[in-house]
C-alpha cells in the first residue's frame, strides 16, 4: 500500500550560525542564497494553505540552515499553528539562540522541538560545530533547558555520531534519558555535505550503538512508537526514550511520508535524490495558477514511491550528494 504523504519539511533559511563538520564544510557559506531568493512568509503560507493542505498535508516541520535566524519566525509559527488543518507543527534547531526565543515560540503555538547536540563536552562540541572562538556549548545547553522549562514536550535531542570524534560519549548521551523525559535520537552520519569527512571517518551502524547501551543498562523496544523513521527503544525504567535513525544501515524509504521544501522554494520528493524537483517559488512569482501547481505536486507525490524505490535500489551508502543538509533542509 502507498504511504500517505502528509508531512512537509520547510527549510526557512540556508544560513547558519554553526559550521558543523558533517553539514557545512568550509566554503559552503559562499553559496548562501540572497534575501530575495528566499520564499517570503506570505509565500510559505500561500503554499501551505492553497497547495499542500488541499493535497492532504497536515504535519509541518520548520528547519534550515538555522531556523532561529529567520526574521519574523514567531509570526510564521503563529500563522501555521492557527491553520485549522495543522495537526502537527515542529521545529529542528541548533538551540544556540533558543534561550531567548523559546517562550515566544511556545506562545506562538509551537509545541514540538528537536535540538541538535552532538556532545556534552564543550571542546568536542566546539570542534564539531567549527567554532574557534568562545565556547558555544553553555549557551546551547541553556537553550535546551529553556525549552524544557517553557514546556516543549516532547523535547528531542538529535545526535550524529562521528567515529573518533564523539563516539566515546554514546553512553553519556543515552544516559540523559534516564532522569529526564527527553527523546535522544541518534542519526547515522550520511555522506551529504562533507563526503571527505565521510570517507575519512565513515559511520557507525545504529545496532553498534544499541549494543553498547544494551550491555550497560539493558534496552527494550519502547511502547511509544513514532510515526517517523526512528526506531524507538528505552533503557529500563528511564523517563525518556532513545531513537535510532538508521538511513545508512537499514533503508526506510518504504516508510517515507515526507517531502521537502527548500528555502528557495524547490519541492524535493526525496532527501537523497533530486529527481522530479519542482521550482514552486518561480512558478508562484510568474503567476502560475495554484490549480496547475497543485496538479504538478499531486503528480510528483504519485511518483514518489518510484523515486524512493530507485533510491533504495542504488543504496544510501553508495552515493555522494552535492547539496548540503543545510541547503536541502535536513
Ligand atoms: N540547524 C538545525 C539543526 O542543526 O538542528 C536544523 C538543520 S540541520 C541540517 C538538521 C539535522 O540534520 C541536524 O540534526 C543535523 O545533525 C542533521 N545533519 C546534517 N548533516 C548531516 C549528515 N551529513 N548526516 C546526518 N545528519 C546530518
Ligand atoms: Fe547549522 Fe544545523 Fe548544519 Fe549544524 S547541522 S551547520 S547547526 S544547519
Tab-separated table of C-alpha atoms and ligand atoms in Angstrom:
chain	number	residue	atom	x	y	z
A	1	UNK	CA	0.000	0.000	0.000
A	2	UNK	CA	1.207	3.501	-0.800
A	3	UNK	CA	2.294	5.647	2.144
A	4	UNK	CA	0.205	8.655	2.914
A	5	UNK	CA	2.420	11.622	2.105
A	6	UNK	CA	1.218	14.229	4.577
A	7	UNK	CA	4.374	15.687	6.083
A	8	UNK	CA	6.182	18.743	4.715
A	9	UNK	CA	9.589	19.834	5.970
A	10	UNK	CA	10.119	23.509	5.258
A	11	UNK	CA	13.594	24.996	5.210
A	12	UNK	CA	13.267	28.640	6.255
A	13	UNK	CA	16.817	29.748	5.565
A	14	UNK	CA	20.048	28.205	4.308
A	15	UNK	CA	22.284	30.342	6.561
A	16	UNK	CA	23.582	29.015	9.828
A	17	UNK	CA	25.497	30.343	12.840
A	18	UNK	CA	27.312	26.979	13.185
A	19	UNK	CA	29.597	25.203	10.727
A	20	UNK	CA	29.069	21.564	11.682
A	21	UNK	CA	31.777	19.467	10.071
A	22	UNK	CA	29.318	16.994	8.618
A	23	UNK	CA	26.871	19.570	7.330
A	24	UNK	CA	28.647	22.729	6.238
A	25	UNK	CA	32.193	22.130	5.127
A	26	UNK	CA	34.342	25.263	4.916
A	27	UNK	CA	33.475	27.418	1.935
A	28	UNK	CA	29.833	26.319	1.677
A	29	UNK	CA	28.721	29.678	3.086
A	30	UNK	CA	29.877	31.257	-0.183
A	31	UNK	CA	26.802	29.847	-1.871
A	32	UNK	CA	24.273	31.377	0.537
A	33	UNK	CA	21.019	32.449	-1.067
A	34	UNK	CA	20.276	36.153	-1.472
A	35	UNK	CA	17.397	37.544	0.589
A	36	UNK	CA	15.167	37.911	-2.494
A	37	UNK	CA	15.721	34.259	-3.382
A	38	UNK	CA	14.135	33.061	-0.126
A	39	UNK	CA	10.441	32.296	-0.020
A	40	UNK	CA	8.683	35.054	1.940
A	41	UNK	CA	6.442	34.258	4.926
A	42	UNK	CA	3.431	35.104	2.741
A	43	UNK	CA	4.579	32.716	0.004
A	44	UNK	CA	5.133	29.935	2.555
A	45	UNK	CA	1.632	30.409	3.985
A	46	UNK	CA	0.103	30.535	0.489
A	47	UNK	CA	1.852	27.292	-0.457
A	48	UNK	CA	0.757	25.561	2.743
A	49	UNK	CA	-2.812	26.790	2.589
A	50	UNK	CA	-3.522	26.660	-1.117
A	51	UNK	CA	-1.374	23.781	-2.233
A	52	UNK	CA	-0.292	21.388	0.491
A	53	UNK	CA	-3.344	21.365	2.771
A	54	UNK	CA	-5.733	20.649	-0.125
A	55	UNK	CA	-3.442	17.719	-1.014
A	56	UNK	CA	-3.849	16.275	2.486
A	57	UNK	CA	-0.741	17.637	4.263
A	58	UNK	CA	-1.293	18.184	7.992
A	59	UNK	CA	2.204	17.935	9.509
A	60	UNK	CA	4.833	20.614	9.121
A	61	UNK	CA	8.399	20.974	10.368
A	62	UNK	CA	10.429	24.179	10.203
A	63	UNK	CA	14.121	23.655	9.685
A	64	UNK	CA	17.120	25.123	7.853
A	65	UNK	CA	20.021	26.095	7.913
A	66	UNK	CA	19.250	27.550	11.311
A	67	UNK	CA	15.555	28.464	11.520
A	68	UNK	CA	16.043	30.736	14.549
A	69	UNK	CA	17.963	33.125	12.253
A	70	UNK	CA	14.870	33.723	10.142
A	71	UNK	CA	13.324	37.164	10.721
A	72	UNK	CA	9.609	37.042	11.539
A	73	UNK	CA	9.821	33.458	12.784
A	74	UNK	CA	7.280	33.705	15.630
A	75	UNK	CA	4.662	35.290	13.307
A	76	UNK	CA	5.155	32.495	10.800
A	77	UNK	CA	4.830	29.870	13.537
A	78	UNK	CA	1.632	31.526	14.751
A	79	UNK	CA	0.087	31.552	11.280
A	80	UNK	CA	0.869	27.887	10.605
A	81	UNK	CA	-0.180	26.778	14.101
A	82	UNK	CA	-3.504	28.611	13.710
A	83	UNK	CA	-4.484	26.919	10.469
A	84	UNK	CA	-7.323	24.570	11.416
A	85	UNK	CA	-5.872	21.730	9.335
A	86	UNK	CA	-2.454	21.815	11.074
A	87	UNK	CA	-2.246	18.662	13.172
A	88	UNK	CA	1.419	18.877	13.989
A	89	UNK	CA	3.965	21.699	13.862
A	90	UNK	CA	7.570	21.107	14.922
A	91	UNK	CA	10.980	22.704	14.541
A	92	UNK	CA	14.575	21.476	14.276
A	93	UNK	CA	17.183	23.927	15.585
A	94	UNK	CA	20.749	24.001	16.857
A	95	UNK	CA	19.397	25.700	20.005
A	96	UNK	CA	22.083	28.396	20.220
A	97	UNK	CA	19.546	31.260	20.154
A	98	UNK	CA	16.775	29.315	21.833
A	99	UNK	CA	17.092	30.530	25.438
A	100	UNK	CA	15.812	33.956	24.342
A	101	UNK	CA	13.248	32.664	21.849
A	102	UNK	CA	11.737	29.568	23.482
A	103	UNK	CA	8.932	31.433	25.246
A	104	UNK	CA	7.792	33.454	22.218
A	105	UNK	CA	7.810	30.348	20.010
A	106	UNK	CA	5.799	28.417	22.566
A	107	UNK	CA	3.337	31.305	22.897
A	108	UNK	CA	3.024	31.388	19.115
A	109	UNK	CA	1.825	27.769	19.181
A	110	UNK	CA	4.950	25.659	18.647
A	111	UNK	CA	4.904	22.578	20.884
A	112	UNK	CA	7.484	20.192	19.497
A	113	UNK	CA	11.143	20.916	19.105
A	114	UNK	CA	14.253	18.930	18.132
A	115	UNK	CA	17.584	20.357	19.195
A	116	UNK	CA	20.881	19.118	17.810
A	117	UNK	CA	23.526	18.405	20.444
A	118	UNK	CA	26.375	16.158	19.394
A	119	UNK	CA	28.460	16.357	22.545
A	120	UNK	CA	28.313	17.035	26.275
A	121	UNK	CA	31.940	18.052	26.196
A	122	UNK	CA	32.358	21.759	25.316
A	123	UNK	CA	35.659	21.209	23.491
A	124	UNK	CA	34.334	18.385	21.359
A	125	UNK	CA	31.131	20.323	20.732
A	126	UNK	CA	33.052	23.398	19.516
A	127	UNK	CA	35.205	21.220	17.314
A	128	UNK	CA	32.149	19.622	15.696
A	129	UNK	CA	30.345	22.924	15.113
A	130	UNK	CA	33.531	24.518	13.742
A	131	UNK	CA	33.738	27.173	16.486
A	132	UNK	CA	37.178	28.615	17.152
A	133	UNK	CA	36.038	31.426	19.484
A	134	UNK	CA	34.470	31.409	22.953
A	135	UNK	CA	32.762	28.102	23.627
A	136	UNK	CA	29.188	27.859	22.426
A	137	UNK	CA	28.273	24.751	24.415
A	138	UNK	CA	26.916	26.502	27.521
A	139	UNK	CA	24.570	28.802	25.612
A	140	UNK	CA	23.284	25.835	23.597
A	141	UNK	CA	22.661	23.854	26.778
A	142	UNK	CA	20.813	26.872	28.200
A	143	UNK	CA	18.654	26.854	25.061
A	144	UNK	CA	17.798	23.215	25.701
A	145	UNK	CA	16.950	23.777	29.360
A	146	UNK	CA	14.880	26.870	28.483
A	147	UNK	CA	12.863	24.800	26.015
A	148	UNK	CA	12.351	22.183	28.712
A	149	UNK	CA	11.216	24.767	31.271
A	150	UNK	CA	8.860	26.504	28.869
A	151	UNK	CA	7.126	23.169	28.377
A	152	UNK	CA	8.128	21.814	24.965
A	153	UNK	CA	7.036	18.221	25.003
A	154	UNK	CA	8.339	16.043	23.555
A	155	UNK	CA	11.767	17.612	23.641
A	156	UNK	CA	14.070	15.717	21.321
A	157	UNK	CA	17.830	15.872	21.012
A	158	UNK	CA	19.367	14.949	17.640
A	159	UNK	CA	22.836	13.456	17.715
A	160	UNK	CA	25.108	12.477	14.851
A	161	UNK	CA	27.901	10.167	15.975
A	162	UNK	CA	31.183	10.543	14.101
A	163	UNK	CA	33.780	7.841	14.722
A	164	UNK	CA	36.843	9.201	16.507
A	165	UNK	CA	35.100	12.474	17.346
A	166	UNK	CA	32.175	11.860	19.723
A	167	UNK	CA	31.725	8.079	19.746
A	168	UNK	CA	33.169	7.911	23.259
A	169	UNK	CA	30.064	9.771	24.501
A	170	UNK	CA	27.365	7.378	23.325
A	171	UNK	CA	26.578	6.175	26.861
A	172	UNK	CA	26.685	9.678	28.400
A	173	UNK	CA	24.287	10.969	25.767
A	174	UNK	CA	21.963	7.979	26.142
A	175	UNK	CA	22.029	8.486	29.948
A	176	UNK	CA	20.301	11.877	29.501
A	177	UNK	CA	17.052	9.924	29.088
A	178	UNK	CA	17.268	8.156	32.442
A	179	UNK	CA	16.181	11.058	34.636
A	180	UNK	CA	14.585	13.299	32.006
A	181	UNK	CA	11.578	12.782	29.793
A	182	UNK	CA	13.698	13.630	26.743
A	183	UNK	CA	13.948	11.746	23.485
A	184	UNK	CA	17.540	11.262	22.432
A	185	UNK	CA	17.830	10.316	18.781
A	186	UNK	CA	20.974	9.018	17.183
A	187	UNK	CA	21.122	9.753	13.453
A	188	UNK	CA	23.562	7.807	11.317
A	189	UNK	CA	26.037	10.123	9.636
A	190	UNK	CA	25.249	10.437	5.920
A	191	UNK	CA	27.590	11.271	3.040
A	192	UNK	CA	25.764	14.529	2.377
A	193	UNK	CA	27.639	17.808	2.542
A	194	UNK	CA	31.076	16.578	3.541
A	195	UNK	CA	31.988	13.455	1.640
A	196	UNK	CA	35.666	13.980	2.520
A	197	UNK	CA	34.995	13.679	6.252
A	198	UNK	CA	32.693	10.788	5.487
A	199	UNK	CA	35.334	8.841	3.600
A	200	UNK	CA	37.862	9.543	6.371
A	201	UNK	CA	35.634	8.634	9.300
A	202	UNK	CA	32.606	6.812	7.886
A	203	UNK	CA	29.682	5.991	10.118
A	204	UNK	CA	28.671	3.668	12.937
A	205	UNK	CA	25.595	1.458	12.444
A	206	UNK	CA	22.798	2.081	14.961
A	207	UNK	CA	22.974	-1.541	16.043
A	208	UNK	CA	26.524	-0.963	17.356
A	209	UNK	CA	25.264	1.936	19.458
A	210	UNK	CA	22.364	-0.152	20.726
A	211	UNK	CA	24.638	-2.989	21.721
A	212	UNK	CA	26.840	-0.619	23.799
A	213	UNK	CA	23.747	0.737	25.539
A	214	UNK	CA	22.260	-2.749	25.982
A	215	UNK	CA	25.478	-4.006	27.589
A	216	UNK	CA	25.453	-1.123	30.074
A	217	UNK	CA	21.792	-0.902	31.125
A	218	UNK	CA	19.711	-3.256	29.011
A	219	UNK	CA	17.431	-1.921	26.292
A	220	UNK	CA	13.900	-2.711	25.235
A	221	UNK	CA	11.729	-1.654	22.348
A	222	UNK	CA	9.596	1.222	23.544
A	223	UNK	CA	5.806	1.144	23.772
A	224	UNK	CA	5.954	4.668	22.360
A	225	UNK	CA	6.156	4.404	18.606
A	226	UNK	CA	6.885	7.440	16.497
A	227	UNK	CA	5.301	7.945	13.104
A	228	UNK	CA	8.652	8.855	11.601
A	229	UNK	CA	11.755	6.948	10.582
A	230	UNK	CA	13.162	6.415	14.095
A	231	UNK	CA	13.152	3.015	15.795
A	232	UNK	CA	12.334	3.741	19.424
A	233	UNK	CA	13.888	1.989	22.429
A	234	UNK	CA	14.112	2.599	26.150
A	235	UNK	CA	16.564	1.927	28.955
A	236	UNK	CA	14.604	0.030	31.661
A	237	UNK	CA	12.743	2.500	33.940
A	238	UNK	CA	14.123	5.517	32.088
A	239	UNK	CA	11.826	8.530	31.813
A	240	UNK	CA	12.761	9.278	28.217
A	241	UNK	CA	13.348	7.237	25.077
A	242	UNK	CA	16.131	6.523	22.613
A	243	UNK	CA	15.510	6.798	18.879
A	244	UNK	CA	17.724	5.454	16.120
A	245	UNK	CA	17.519	6.822	12.613
A	246	UNK	CA	19.351	4.308	10.517
A	247	UNK	CA	19.085	5.504	6.961
A	248	UNK	CA	22.551	4.114	6.162
A	249	UNK	CA	22.255	0.641	7.629
A	250	UNK	CA	18.538	-0.008	7.186
A	251	UNK	CA	16.916	1.797	4.295
A	252	UNK	CA	13.475	3.031	5.357
A	253	UNK	CA	12.453	4.581	2.033
A	254	UNK	CA	9.335	2.412	2.009
A	255	UNK	CA	8.131	4.121	5.230
A	256	UNK	CA	8.827	7.648	3.971
A	257	UNK	CA	5.871	10.009	4.370
A	258	UNK	CA	7.530	13.349	3.671
A	259	UNK	CA	8.574	15.834	1.049
A	260	UNK	CA	10.865	18.826	1.461
A	261	UNK	CA	10.578	22.470	0.531
A	262	UNK	CA	13.925	24.250	0.290
A	263	UNK	CA	14.390	27.845	1.446
A	264	UNK	CA	14.409	28.965	-2.202
A	265	UNK	CA	11.187	27.162	-2.947
A	266	UNK	CA	12.209	23.873	-4.575
A	267	UNK	CA	9.963	20.987	-3.676
A	268	UNK	CA	12.001	17.833	-3.324
A	269	UNK	CA	10.401	14.379	-3.079
A	270	UNK	CA	13.442	12.620	-1.594
A	271	UNK	CA	16.321	13.803	0.596
A	272	UNK	CA	18.849	11.826	-1.393
A	273	UNK	CA	17.503	12.081	-4.881
A	274	UNK	CA	16.945	15.175	-6.985
A	275	UNK	CA	14.566	13.525	-9.443
A	276	UNK	CA	11.373	15.415	-10.114
A	277	UNK	CA	12.036	18.597	-8.118
A	278	UNK	CA	9.620	21.472	-8.765
A	279	UNK	CA	10.548	25.146	-8.539
A	280	UNK	CA	7.447	26.373	-6.711
A	281	UNK	CA	8.786	29.840	-5.965
A	282	UNK	CA	9.431	30.751	-9.595
A	283	UNK	CA	6.072	29.310	-10.612
A	284	UNK	CA	4.325	31.338	-7.908
A	285	UNK	CA	6.152	34.543	-8.832
A	286	UNK	CA	5.400	34.054	-12.520
A	287	UNK	CA	1.716	33.799	-11.709
A	288	UNK	CA	1.204	30.096	-12.482
A	289	UNK	CA	-2.259	29.197	-11.227
A	290	UNK	CA	-2.411	27.365	-7.932
A	291	UNK	CA	-4.669	24.736	-9.527
A	292	UNK	CA	-1.989	23.946	-12.077
A	293	UNK	CA	0.721	23.827	-9.404
A	294	UNK	CA	-1.437	21.591	-7.262
A	295	UNK	CA	-1.737	19.146	-10.142
A	296	UNK	CA	2.063	19.131	-10.624
A	297	UNK	CA	2.612	18.449	-6.934
A	298	UNK	CA	-0.020	15.704	-6.980
A	299	UNK	CA	1.846	14.040	-9.865
A	300	UNK	CA	5.148	14.348	-8.009
A	301	UNK	CA	3.649	12.678	-4.946
A	302	UNK	CA	2.339	9.854	-7.107
A	303	UNK	CA	5.848	9.410	-8.499
A	304	UNK	CA	7.448	9.371	-5.048
A	305	UNK	CA	7.287	5.609	-4.429
A	306	UNK	CA	9.134	5.060	-7.707
A	307	UNK	CA	11.742	7.711	-6.816
A	308	UNK	CA	12.150	6.127	-3.365
A	309	UNK	CA	12.429	2.715	-4.951
A	310	UNK	CA	15.274	3.875	-7.233
A	311	UNK	CA	16.997	5.330	-4.182
A	312	UNK	CA	16.559	2.050	-2.342
A	313	UNK	CA	17.966	0.123	-5.277
A	314	UNK	CA	21.021	2.367	-5.600
A	315	UNK	CA	21.577	2.285	-1.817
A	316	UNK	CA	22.004	5.231	0.528
A	317	UNK	CA	25.582	4.497	1.326
A	318	UNK	CA	26.874	4.303	-2.208
A	319	UNK	CA	26.114	7.865	-3.313
A	320	UNK	CA	27.641	11.214	-2.559
A	321	UNK	CA	25.479	14.311	-2.751
A	322	UNK	CA	26.212	17.811	-3.902
A	323	UNK	CA	23.785	19.845	-1.775
A	324	UNK	CA	24.436	20.023	1.964
A	325	UNK	CA	21.789	19.252	4.598
A	326	UNK	CA	21.666	22.955	5.445
A	327	UNK	CA	20.768	23.696	1.815
A	328	UNK	CA	18.153	20.968	1.482
A	329	UNK	CA	16.686	21.410	4.965
A	330	UNK	CA	17.739	18.387	6.988
B	1	LIG	N1	20.351	23.837	12.150
B	1	LIG	C1	19.356	22.985	12.653
B	1	LIG	C2	19.974	21.854	13.453
B	1	LIG	O1	21.182	21.637	13.355
B	1	LIG	O2	19.239	21.178	14.151
B	1	LIG	C3	18.419	22.422	11.602
B	1	LIG	C4	19.005	21.993	10.288
B	1	LIG	S1	20.119	20.607	10.348
B	1	LIG	C5	20.557	20.451	8.658
B	1	LIG	C6	19.006	19.265	10.687
B	1	LIG	C7	19.634	17.990	11.163
B	1	LIG	O3	20.410	17.438	10.110
B	1	LIG	C8	20.567	18.143	12.344
B	1	LIG	O4	20.098	17.358	13.412
B	1	LIG	C9	21.892	17.637	11.842
B	1	LIG	O5	22.599	16.961	12.846
B	1	LIG	C10	21.489	16.730	10.699
B	1	LIG	N2	22.553	16.550	9.707
B	1	LIG	C11	23.202	17.495	8.995
B	1	LIG	N3	24.122	16.938	8.167
B	1	LIG	C12	24.059	15.594	8.355
B	1	LIG	C13	24.753	14.464	7.813
B	1	LIG	N4	25.703	14.589	6.890
B	1	LIG	N5	24.397	13.237	8.264
B	1	LIG	C14	23.414	13.067	9.197
B	1	LIG	N6	22.731	14.098	9.741
B	1	LIG	C15	23.046	15.352	9.350
B	2	LIG	FE1	23.951	24.526	11.014
B	2	LIG	FE2	22.307	22.568	11.666
B	2	LIG	FE3	24.032	22.264	9.644
B	2	LIG	FE4	24.984	22.375	12.095
B	2	LIG	S1	23.613	20.792	11.275
B	2	LIG	S2	25.782	23.531	10.310
B	2	LIG	S3	23.602	23.749	13.059
B	2	LIG	S4	22.350	23.662	9.687
